[in-house]
Short mmCIF file of C-alpha atoms and ligand atoms in Angstrom, two decimals:
data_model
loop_
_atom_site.label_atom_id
_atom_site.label_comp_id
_atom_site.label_asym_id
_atom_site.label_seq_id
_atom_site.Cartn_x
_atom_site.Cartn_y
_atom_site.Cartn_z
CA UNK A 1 -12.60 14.17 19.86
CA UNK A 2 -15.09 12.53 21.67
CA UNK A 3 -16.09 9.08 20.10
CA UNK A 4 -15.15 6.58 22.47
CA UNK A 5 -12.84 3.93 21.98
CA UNK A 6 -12.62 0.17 22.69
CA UNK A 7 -9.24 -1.87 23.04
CA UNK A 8 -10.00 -4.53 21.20
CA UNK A 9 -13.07 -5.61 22.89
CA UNK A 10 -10.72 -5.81 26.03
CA UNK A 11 -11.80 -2.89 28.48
CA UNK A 12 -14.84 -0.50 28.71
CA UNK A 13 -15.22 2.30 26.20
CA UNK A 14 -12.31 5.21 27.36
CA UNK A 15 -13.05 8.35 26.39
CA UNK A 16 -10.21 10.37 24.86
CA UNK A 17 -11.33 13.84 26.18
CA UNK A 18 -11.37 11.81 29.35
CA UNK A 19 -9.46 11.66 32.72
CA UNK A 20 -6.14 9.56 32.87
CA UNK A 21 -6.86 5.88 33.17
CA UNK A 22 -6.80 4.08 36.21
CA UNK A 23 -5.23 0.94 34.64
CA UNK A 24 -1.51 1.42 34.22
CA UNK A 25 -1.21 1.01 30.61
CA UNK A 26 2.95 0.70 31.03
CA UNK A 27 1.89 -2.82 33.20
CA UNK A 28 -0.72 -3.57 30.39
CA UNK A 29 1.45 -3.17 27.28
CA UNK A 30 4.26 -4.94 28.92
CA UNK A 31 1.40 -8.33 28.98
CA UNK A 32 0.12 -7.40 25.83
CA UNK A 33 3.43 -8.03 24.70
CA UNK A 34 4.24 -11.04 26.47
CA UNK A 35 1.11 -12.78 25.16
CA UNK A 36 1.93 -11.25 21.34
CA UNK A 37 2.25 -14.47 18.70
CA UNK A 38 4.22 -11.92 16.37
CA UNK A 39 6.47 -10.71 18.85
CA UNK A 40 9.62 -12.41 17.88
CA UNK A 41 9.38 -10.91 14.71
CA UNK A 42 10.97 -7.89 15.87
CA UNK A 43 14.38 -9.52 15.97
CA UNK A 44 14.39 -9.94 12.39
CA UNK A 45 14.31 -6.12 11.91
CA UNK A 46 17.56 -3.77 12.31
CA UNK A 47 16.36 -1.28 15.01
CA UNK A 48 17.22 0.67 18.05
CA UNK A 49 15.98 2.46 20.76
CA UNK A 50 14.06 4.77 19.11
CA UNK A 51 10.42 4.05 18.94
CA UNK A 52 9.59 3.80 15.44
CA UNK A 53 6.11 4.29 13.75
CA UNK A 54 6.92 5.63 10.39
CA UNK A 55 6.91 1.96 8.55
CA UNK A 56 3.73 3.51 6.96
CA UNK A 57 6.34 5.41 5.17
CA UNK A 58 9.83 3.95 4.23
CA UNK A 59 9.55 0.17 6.01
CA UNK A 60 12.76 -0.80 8.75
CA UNK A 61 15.49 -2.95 6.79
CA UNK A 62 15.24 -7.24 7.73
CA UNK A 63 18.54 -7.81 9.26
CA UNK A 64 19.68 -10.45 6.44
CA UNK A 65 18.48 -7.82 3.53
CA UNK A 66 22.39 -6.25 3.17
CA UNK A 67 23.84 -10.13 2.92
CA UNK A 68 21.78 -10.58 0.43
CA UNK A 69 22.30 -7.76 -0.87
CA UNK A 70 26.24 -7.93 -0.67
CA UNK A 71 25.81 -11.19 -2.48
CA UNK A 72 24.20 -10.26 -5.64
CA UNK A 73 26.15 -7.32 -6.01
CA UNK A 74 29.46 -9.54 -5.28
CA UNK A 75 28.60 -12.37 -6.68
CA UNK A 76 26.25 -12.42 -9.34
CA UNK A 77 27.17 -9.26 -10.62
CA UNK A 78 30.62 -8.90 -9.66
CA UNK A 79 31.33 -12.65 -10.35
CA UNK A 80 28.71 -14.04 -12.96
CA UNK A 81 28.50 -10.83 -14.20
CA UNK A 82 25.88 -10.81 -17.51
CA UNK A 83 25.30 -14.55 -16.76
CA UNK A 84 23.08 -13.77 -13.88
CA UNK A 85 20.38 -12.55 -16.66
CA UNK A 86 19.69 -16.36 -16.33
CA UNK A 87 21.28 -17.90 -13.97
CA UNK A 88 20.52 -15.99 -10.79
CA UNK A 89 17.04 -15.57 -11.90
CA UNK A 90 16.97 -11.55 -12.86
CA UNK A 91 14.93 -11.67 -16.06
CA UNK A 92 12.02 -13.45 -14.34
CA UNK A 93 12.68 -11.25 -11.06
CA UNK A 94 9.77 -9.42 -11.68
CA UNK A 95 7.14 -11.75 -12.44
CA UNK A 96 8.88 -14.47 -9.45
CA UNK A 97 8.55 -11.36 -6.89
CA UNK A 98 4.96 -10.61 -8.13
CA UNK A 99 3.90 -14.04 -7.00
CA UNK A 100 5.88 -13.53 -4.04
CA UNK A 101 3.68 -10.55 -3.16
CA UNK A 102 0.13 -12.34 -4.46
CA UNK A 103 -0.36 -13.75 -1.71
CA UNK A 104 -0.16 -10.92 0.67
CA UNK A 105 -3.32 -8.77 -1.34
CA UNK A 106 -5.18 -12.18 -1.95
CA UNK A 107 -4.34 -12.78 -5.36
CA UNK A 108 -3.29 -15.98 -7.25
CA UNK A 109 0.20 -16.31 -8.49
CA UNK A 110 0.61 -15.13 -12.41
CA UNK A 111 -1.07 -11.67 -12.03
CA UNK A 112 1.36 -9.48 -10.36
CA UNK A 113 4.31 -8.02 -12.16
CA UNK A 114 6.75 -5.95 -9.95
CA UNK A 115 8.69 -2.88 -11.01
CA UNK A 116 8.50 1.19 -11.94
CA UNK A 117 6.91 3.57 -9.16
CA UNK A 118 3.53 3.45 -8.00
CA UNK A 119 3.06 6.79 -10.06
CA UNK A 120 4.13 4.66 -13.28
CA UNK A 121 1.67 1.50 -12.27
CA UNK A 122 -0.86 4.41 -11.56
CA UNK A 123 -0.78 5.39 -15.14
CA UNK A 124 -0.34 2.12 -16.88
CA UNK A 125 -3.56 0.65 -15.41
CA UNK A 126 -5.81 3.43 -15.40
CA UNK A 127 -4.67 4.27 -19.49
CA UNK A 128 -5.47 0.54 -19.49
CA UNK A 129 -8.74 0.54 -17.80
CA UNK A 130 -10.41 3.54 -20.31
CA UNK A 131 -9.02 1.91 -23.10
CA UNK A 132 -10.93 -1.37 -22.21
CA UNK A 133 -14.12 0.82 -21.16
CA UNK A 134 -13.61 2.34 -24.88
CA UNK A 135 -13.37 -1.10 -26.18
CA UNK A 136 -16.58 -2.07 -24.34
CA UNK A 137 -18.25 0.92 -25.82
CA UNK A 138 -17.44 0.22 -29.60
CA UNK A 139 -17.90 -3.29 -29.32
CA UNK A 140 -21.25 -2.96 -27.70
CA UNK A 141 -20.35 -5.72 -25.58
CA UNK A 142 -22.87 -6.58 -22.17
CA UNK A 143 -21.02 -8.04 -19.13
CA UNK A 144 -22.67 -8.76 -16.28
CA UNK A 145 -22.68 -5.88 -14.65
CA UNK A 146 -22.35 -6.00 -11.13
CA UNK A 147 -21.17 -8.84 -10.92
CA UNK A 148 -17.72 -9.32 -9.00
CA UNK A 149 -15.14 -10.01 -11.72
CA UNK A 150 -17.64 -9.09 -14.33
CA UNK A 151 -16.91 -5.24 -15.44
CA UNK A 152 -17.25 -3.60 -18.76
CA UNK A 153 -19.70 -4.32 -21.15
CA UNK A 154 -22.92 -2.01 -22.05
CA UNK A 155 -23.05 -0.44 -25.28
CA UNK A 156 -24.38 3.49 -25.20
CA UNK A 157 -22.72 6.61 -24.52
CA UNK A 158 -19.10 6.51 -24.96
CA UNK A 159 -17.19 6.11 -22.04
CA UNK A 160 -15.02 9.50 -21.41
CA UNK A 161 -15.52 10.31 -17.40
CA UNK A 162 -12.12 8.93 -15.10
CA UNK A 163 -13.08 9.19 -11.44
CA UNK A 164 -10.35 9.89 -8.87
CA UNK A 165 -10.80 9.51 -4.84
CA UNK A 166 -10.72 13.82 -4.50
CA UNK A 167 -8.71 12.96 -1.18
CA UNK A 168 -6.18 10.55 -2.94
CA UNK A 169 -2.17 10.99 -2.50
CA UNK A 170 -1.60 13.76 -4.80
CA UNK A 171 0.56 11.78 -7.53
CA UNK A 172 -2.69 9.94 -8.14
CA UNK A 173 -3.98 12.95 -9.01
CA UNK A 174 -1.37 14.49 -10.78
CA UNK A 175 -1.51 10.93 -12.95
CA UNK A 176 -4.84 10.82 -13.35
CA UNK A 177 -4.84 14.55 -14.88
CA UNK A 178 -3.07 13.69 -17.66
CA UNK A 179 -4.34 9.97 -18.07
CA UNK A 180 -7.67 11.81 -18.82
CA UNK A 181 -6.20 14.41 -21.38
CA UNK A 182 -4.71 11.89 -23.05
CA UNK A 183 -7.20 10.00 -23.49
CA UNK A 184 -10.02 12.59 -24.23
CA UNK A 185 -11.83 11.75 -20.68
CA UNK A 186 -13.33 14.19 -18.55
CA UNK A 187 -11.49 13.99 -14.66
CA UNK A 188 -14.01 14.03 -11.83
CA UNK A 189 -12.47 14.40 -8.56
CA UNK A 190 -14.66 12.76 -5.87
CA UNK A 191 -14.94 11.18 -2.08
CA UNK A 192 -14.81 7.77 -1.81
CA UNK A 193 -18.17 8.05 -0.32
CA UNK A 194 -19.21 9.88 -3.46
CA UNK A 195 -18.42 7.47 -5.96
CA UNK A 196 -21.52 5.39 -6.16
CA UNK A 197 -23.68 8.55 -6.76
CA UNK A 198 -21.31 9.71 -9.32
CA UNK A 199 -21.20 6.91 -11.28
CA UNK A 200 -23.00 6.61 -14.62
CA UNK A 201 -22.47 5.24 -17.84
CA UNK A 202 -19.95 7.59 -19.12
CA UNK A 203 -17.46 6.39 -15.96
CA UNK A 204 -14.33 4.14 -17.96
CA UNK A 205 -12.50 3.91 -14.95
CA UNK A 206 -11.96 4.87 -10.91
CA UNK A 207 -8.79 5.21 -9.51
CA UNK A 208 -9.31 4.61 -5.53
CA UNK A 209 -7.59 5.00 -2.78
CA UNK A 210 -7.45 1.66 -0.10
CA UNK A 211 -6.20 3.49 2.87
CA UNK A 212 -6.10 7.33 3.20
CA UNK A 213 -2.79 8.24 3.29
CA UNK A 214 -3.09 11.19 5.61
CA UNK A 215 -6.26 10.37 7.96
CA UNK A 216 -5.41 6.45 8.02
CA UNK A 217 -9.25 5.61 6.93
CA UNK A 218 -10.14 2.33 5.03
CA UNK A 219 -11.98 2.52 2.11
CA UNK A 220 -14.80 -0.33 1.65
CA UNK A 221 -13.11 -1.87 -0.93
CA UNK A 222 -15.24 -4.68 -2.05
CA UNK A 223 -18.39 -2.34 -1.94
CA UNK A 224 -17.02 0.16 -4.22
CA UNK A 225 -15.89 -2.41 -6.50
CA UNK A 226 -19.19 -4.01 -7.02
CA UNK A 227 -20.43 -0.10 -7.39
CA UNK A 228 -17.87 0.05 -10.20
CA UNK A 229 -18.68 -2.69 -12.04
CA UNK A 230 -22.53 -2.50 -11.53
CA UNK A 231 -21.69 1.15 -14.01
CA UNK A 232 -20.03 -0.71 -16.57
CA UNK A 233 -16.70 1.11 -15.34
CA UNK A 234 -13.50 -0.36 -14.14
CA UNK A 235 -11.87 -0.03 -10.76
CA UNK A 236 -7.99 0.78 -9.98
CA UNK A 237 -6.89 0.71 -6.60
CA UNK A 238 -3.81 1.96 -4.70
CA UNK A 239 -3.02 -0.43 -2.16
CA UNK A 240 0.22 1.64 -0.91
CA UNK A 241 -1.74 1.97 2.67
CA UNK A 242 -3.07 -1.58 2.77
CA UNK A 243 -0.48 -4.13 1.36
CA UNK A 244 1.39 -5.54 4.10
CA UNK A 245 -0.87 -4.40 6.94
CA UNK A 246 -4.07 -5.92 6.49
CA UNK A 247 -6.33 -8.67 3.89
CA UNK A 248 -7.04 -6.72 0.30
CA UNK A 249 -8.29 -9.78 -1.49
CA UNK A 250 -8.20 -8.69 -4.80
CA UNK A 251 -9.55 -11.66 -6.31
CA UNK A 252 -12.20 -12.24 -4.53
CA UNK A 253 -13.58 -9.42 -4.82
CA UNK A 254 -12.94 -8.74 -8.40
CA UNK A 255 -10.81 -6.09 -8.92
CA UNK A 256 -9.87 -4.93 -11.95
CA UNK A 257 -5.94 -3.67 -11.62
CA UNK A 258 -4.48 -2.45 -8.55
CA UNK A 259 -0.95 -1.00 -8.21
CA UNK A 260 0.66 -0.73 -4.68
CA UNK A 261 4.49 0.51 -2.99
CA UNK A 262 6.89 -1.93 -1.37
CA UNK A 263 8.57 0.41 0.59
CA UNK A 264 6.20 0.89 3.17
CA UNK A 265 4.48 -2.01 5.08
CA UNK A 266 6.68 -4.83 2.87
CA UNK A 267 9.97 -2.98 3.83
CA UNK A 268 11.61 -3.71 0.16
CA UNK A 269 13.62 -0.58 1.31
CA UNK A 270 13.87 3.22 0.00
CA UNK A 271 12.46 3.14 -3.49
CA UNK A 272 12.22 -0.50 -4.07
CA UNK A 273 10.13 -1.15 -7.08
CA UNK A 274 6.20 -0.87 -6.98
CA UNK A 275 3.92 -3.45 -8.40
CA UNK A 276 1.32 -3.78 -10.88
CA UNK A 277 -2.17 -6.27 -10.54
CA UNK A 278 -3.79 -7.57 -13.97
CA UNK A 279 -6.78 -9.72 -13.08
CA UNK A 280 -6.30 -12.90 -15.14
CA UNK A 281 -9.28 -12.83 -17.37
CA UNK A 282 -7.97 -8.85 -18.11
CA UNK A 283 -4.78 -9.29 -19.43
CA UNK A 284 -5.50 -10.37 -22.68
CA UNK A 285 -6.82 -7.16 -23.31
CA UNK A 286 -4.79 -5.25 -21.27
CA UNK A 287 -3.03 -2.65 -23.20
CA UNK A 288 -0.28 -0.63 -21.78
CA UNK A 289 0.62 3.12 -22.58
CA UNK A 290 4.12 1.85 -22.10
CA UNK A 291 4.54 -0.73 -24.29
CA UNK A 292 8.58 -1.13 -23.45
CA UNK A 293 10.79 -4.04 -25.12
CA UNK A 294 10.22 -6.02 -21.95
CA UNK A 295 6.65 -6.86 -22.44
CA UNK A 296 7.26 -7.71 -25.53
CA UNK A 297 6.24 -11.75 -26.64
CA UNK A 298 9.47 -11.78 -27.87
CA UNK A 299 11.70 -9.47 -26.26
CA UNK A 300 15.04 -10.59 -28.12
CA UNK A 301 13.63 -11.04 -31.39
CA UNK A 302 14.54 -7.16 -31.69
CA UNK A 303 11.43 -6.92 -33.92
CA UNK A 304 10.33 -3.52 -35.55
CA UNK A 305 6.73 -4.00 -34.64
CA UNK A 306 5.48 -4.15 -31.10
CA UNK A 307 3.60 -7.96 -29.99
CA UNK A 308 2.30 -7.92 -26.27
CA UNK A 309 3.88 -10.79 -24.10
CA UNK A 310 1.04 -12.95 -22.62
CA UNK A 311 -0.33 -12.10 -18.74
CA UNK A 312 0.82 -10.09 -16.60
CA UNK A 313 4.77 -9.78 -17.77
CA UNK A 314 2.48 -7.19 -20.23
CA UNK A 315 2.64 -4.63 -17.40
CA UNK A 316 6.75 -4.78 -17.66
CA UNK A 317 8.31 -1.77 -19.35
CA UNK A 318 12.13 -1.94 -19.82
CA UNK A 319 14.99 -3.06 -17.79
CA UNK A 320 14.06 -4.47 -14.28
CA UNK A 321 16.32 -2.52 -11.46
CA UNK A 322 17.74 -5.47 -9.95
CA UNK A 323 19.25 -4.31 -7.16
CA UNK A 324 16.25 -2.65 -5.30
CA UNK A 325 14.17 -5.60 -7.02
CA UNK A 326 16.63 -8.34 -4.98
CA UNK A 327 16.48 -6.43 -2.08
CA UNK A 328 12.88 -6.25 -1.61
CA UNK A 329 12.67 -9.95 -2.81
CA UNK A 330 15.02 -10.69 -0.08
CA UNK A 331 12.71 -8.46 2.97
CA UNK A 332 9.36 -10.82 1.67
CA UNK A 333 11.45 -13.96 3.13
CA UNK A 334 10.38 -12.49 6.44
CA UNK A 335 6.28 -13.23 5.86
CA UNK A 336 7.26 -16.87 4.31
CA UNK A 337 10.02 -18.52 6.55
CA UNK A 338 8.37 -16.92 9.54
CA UNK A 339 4.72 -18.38 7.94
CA UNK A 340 3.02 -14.87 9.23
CA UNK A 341 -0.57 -14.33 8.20
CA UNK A 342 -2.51 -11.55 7.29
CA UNK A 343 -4.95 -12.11 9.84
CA UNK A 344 -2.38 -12.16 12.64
CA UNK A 345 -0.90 -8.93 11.42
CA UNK A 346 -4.18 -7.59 10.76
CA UNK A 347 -5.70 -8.24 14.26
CA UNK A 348 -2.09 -7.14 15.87
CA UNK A 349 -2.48 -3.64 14.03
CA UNK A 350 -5.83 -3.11 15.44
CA UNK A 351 -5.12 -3.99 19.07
CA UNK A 352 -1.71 -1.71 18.27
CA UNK A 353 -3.71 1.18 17.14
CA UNK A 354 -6.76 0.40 19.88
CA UNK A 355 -3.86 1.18 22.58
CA UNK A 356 -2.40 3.94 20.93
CA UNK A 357 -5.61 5.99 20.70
CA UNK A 358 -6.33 4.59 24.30
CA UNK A 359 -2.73 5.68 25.62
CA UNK A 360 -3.25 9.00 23.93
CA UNK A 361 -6.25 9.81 25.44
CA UNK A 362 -5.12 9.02 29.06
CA UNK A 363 -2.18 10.69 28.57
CA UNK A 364 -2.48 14.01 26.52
CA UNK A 365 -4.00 16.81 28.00
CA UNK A 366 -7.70 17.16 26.57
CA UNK A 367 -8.55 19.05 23.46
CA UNK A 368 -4.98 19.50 22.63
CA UNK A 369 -4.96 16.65 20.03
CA UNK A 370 -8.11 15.24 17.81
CA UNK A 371 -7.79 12.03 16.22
CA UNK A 372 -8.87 11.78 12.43
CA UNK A 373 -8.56 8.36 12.28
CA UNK A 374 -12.14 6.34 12.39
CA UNK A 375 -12.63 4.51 15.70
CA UNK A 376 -14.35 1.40 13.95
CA UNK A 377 -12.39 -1.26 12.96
CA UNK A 378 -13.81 -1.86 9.57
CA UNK A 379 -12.74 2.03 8.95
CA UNK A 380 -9.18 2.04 9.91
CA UNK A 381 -6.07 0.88 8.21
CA UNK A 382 -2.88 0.31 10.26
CA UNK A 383 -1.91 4.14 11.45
CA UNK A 384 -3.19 6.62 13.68
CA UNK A 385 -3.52 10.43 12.35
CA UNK A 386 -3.89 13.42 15.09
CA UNK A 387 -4.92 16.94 13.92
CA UNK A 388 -2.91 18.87 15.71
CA UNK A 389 -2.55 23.34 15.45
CA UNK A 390 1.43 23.10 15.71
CA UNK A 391 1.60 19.75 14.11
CA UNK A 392 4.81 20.47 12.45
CA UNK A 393 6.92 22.15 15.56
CA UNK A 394 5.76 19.08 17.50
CA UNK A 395 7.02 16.26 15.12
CA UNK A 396 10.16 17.79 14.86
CA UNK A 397 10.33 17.51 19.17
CA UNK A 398 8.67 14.27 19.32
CA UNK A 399 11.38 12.96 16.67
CA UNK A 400 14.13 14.59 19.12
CA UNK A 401 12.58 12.82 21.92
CA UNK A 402 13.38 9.52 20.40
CA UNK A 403 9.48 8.68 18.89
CA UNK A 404 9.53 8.42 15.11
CA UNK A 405 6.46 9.68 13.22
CA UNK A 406 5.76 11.66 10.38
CA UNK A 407 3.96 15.07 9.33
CA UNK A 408 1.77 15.81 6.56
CA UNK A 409 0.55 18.86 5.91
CA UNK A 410 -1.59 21.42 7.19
CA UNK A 411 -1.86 19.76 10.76
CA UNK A 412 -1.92 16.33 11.33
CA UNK A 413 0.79 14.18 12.70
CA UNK A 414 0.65 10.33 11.55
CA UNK A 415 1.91 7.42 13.32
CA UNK A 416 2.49 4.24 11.58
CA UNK A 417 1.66 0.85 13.38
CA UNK A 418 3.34 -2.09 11.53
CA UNK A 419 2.90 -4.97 13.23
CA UNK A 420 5.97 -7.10 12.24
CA UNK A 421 8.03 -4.94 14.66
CA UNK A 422 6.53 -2.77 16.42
CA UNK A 423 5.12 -3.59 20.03
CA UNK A 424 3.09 -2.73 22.57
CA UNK A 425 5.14 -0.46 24.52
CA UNK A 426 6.76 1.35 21.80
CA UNK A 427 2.52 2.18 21.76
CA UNK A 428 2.46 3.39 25.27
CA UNK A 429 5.99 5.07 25.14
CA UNK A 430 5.03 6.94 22.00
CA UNK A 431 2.16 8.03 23.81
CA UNK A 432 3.84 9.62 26.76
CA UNK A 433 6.40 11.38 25.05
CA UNK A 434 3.53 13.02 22.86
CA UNK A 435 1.93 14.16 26.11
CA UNK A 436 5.05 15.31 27.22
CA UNK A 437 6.03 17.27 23.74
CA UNK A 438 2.33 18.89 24.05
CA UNK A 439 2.11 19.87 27.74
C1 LIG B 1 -1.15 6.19 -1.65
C2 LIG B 1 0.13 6.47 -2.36
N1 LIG B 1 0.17 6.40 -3.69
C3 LIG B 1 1.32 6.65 -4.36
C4 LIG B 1 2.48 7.00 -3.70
C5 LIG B 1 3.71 7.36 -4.49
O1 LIG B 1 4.39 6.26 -4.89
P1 LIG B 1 5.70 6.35 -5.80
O2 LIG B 1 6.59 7.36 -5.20
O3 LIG B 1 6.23 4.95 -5.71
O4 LIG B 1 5.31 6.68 -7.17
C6 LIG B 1 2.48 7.04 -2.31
C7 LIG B 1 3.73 7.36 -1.59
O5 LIG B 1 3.82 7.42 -0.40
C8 LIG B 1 1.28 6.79 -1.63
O6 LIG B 1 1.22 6.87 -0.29
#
């Protein structure tokens, strides 16, 4: 643990293995606070004293989620009852809250569709992605490969090699098994880092990882994705890690499909419905595994044979859950009314995470803790992992001691930084009880 860290350009280089430092961080968060644009954000949020920095995980509730809430179970199902189909909006629910979300991962409206787990969008889109590498293949097609926005094309070898990030969250994995039995492909398991060397022109599709869920590192997202499409291949990516915490810009740099969680860093609430990203010029030829009557063109003309609905309302399956799909609909009013940007959150949760590591290594004793999380900016998503021996044992005291992280397993303990609500010295706080729990 010895790479040295910089606040946000603010102070020299500390180094973590190093003494206390002289500055008294308490003083400094309590400015860094004062002078925080997003600060007043925190008063949307229903929280308490506990210092909480597991929104990397299940997102805190917006205080006017349960009115909301109360009123479309009351009142438009209660009261409108089968009515509110139309009238309060549910059929469209998915598609409206898709565009709702757009915006957030840089995409234009009309090519998000929200609903199902991320482990259902996982296997929609990557099915989808080899079966448009197939269709490349047979139709002997050549795109511009390489080209942003360009994949497929290339005639040659069939395409029957899936790539999956080899350090992904494991129901990527799991989904990606049997997306490549199904579908006769090969499954290569590989690092991020490995991907451009492992490409070839057998690669349909790579199913990436934005942010590493357990060491909090950023993936290079528009680099792989030009390394993707360079092969011919397609590129999925799970934005779980990212969405909500920092700029994805899917369109601009040409991804393919991307699925992502609400739960976490938009705070749509315990299992609130994932989404699904079809770029535009895909979804005519996007073809779903799960073809359910709600993507159909015609979804009450109860026909025998199966027609695909036009854009993305193709990546709907059956009925939408409308009452975690409200919910989260209602907890996205907090990034419009409040007009917050992705930039502001994105620069908050570096100087959040710059302070943590900094308060960390004044505070714990050396060598006790090493963090796993890259020190460069353009490396690190919005948390803060620490390997740690007796990671477990202390997560369970730092939890009693009022600091609210989570642990993942062998040995690391991971702190979530989400910058709607969580300030500067909940940071330093968090900090000093982990030196306390450890010494
Ligand atoms: C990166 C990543 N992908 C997928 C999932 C699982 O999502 P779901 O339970 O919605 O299928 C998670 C859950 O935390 C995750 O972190």
């Amino acid at each position: 643990m010895s790479e040295p860290l910089d606040l946000a350009g603010q102070t020299a280089p500390v180094d973590l293995a190093g003494q206390a430092a002289s500055v008294d961080l308490a003083e400094e968060a309590r400015r860094l606070d004062a002078a925080d644009a997003l600060a007043a954000l925190r008063e949307r949020f229903v929280l308490d004293d506990v210092t909480y920095l597991d929104g990397n995980s299940l997102g805190a509730l917006p205080a006017h989620v349960p009115a909301r809430v109360d009123d479309v179970v009351r009142r438009q199902w209660g009261e409108l009852r089968i009515r509110s189909w139309e009238e309060s909006g549910w059929w469209t629910a998915p598609e409206r809250i898709g565009d709702r979300i757009a915006p957030l991962v840089g995409a234009a409206a009309g090519q998000i569709v929200v609903g199902d787990s991320t482990s259902v969008n996982v296997f929609k889109a990557l099915v989808a992605a080899v079966r448009m590498a197939r269709e490349d293949g047979e139709a002997g097609e050549h795109g511009e490969a390489g080209e942003a926005g360009e994949a497929g094309g290339g005639s040659g070898p069939i395409r029957d090699e899936i790539l999956v990030d080899a350090t992904t969250f494991p129901t990527d994995g799991y989904i990606a098994e049997s997306a490549a039995r199904m579908t006769g492909c090969a499954l290569r398991p590989v690092t991020p880092a490995e991907v451009p060397g492992a490409l070839g022109d057998r690669t349909a599709a790579v199913l990436l990882n934005h942010v590493d869920y357990r060491t909090g590192r950023l993936h290079d997202l528009p680099a792989l994705t030009r390394a993707v499409h360079a092969s011919g291949a397609y590129a999925v990516w799970d934005l779980c890690h990212s969405a909500g915490a920092l700029p994805v810009g899917l369109d601009e740099h040409g991804v393919d499909l991307a699925v992502g969680c609400t739960y976490k860093y938009l705070n749509g609430g315990p299992g609130s419905p994932a989404y699904l990203y079809v770029r535009r010029d895909l979804q005519p030829r996007f073809d779903s595994p799960l073809p359910g009557w709600n993507s159909h063109a015609e979804p009450f003309g109860m026909r025998s044979a199966y027609a695909p609905a036009s854009g993305a309302v193709r990546g709907r399956v059956g009925t939408p859950d409308i009452l975690s799909l409200l919910a989260l609909e209602a907890a996205l009013d907090v990034w419009d009314e409040d007009g917050v940007s992705v930039a502001a959150v994105r620069a908050k949760s570096l100087a959040l995470t710059d302070f943590f590591l900094r308060c960390v290594g004044a505070y714990v004793p050396p060598g006790r803790v090493e963090s796993v999380t890259p020190a460069a900016h353009a490396e690190r998503g919005s948390q803060v992992a620490l390997r740690c021996d007796d990671a477990g044992e202390v997560m369970k005291r730092l939890i009693e001691g009022g600091v609210v992280g989570d642990f993942r397993a062998p040995d690391v303990l991971r702190f979530g930084f989400t910058p709607l609500y969580v300030g500067f010295a909940d940071v330093e706080r968090a900090a000093r009880v982990l030196a306390r729990t450890l010494g």
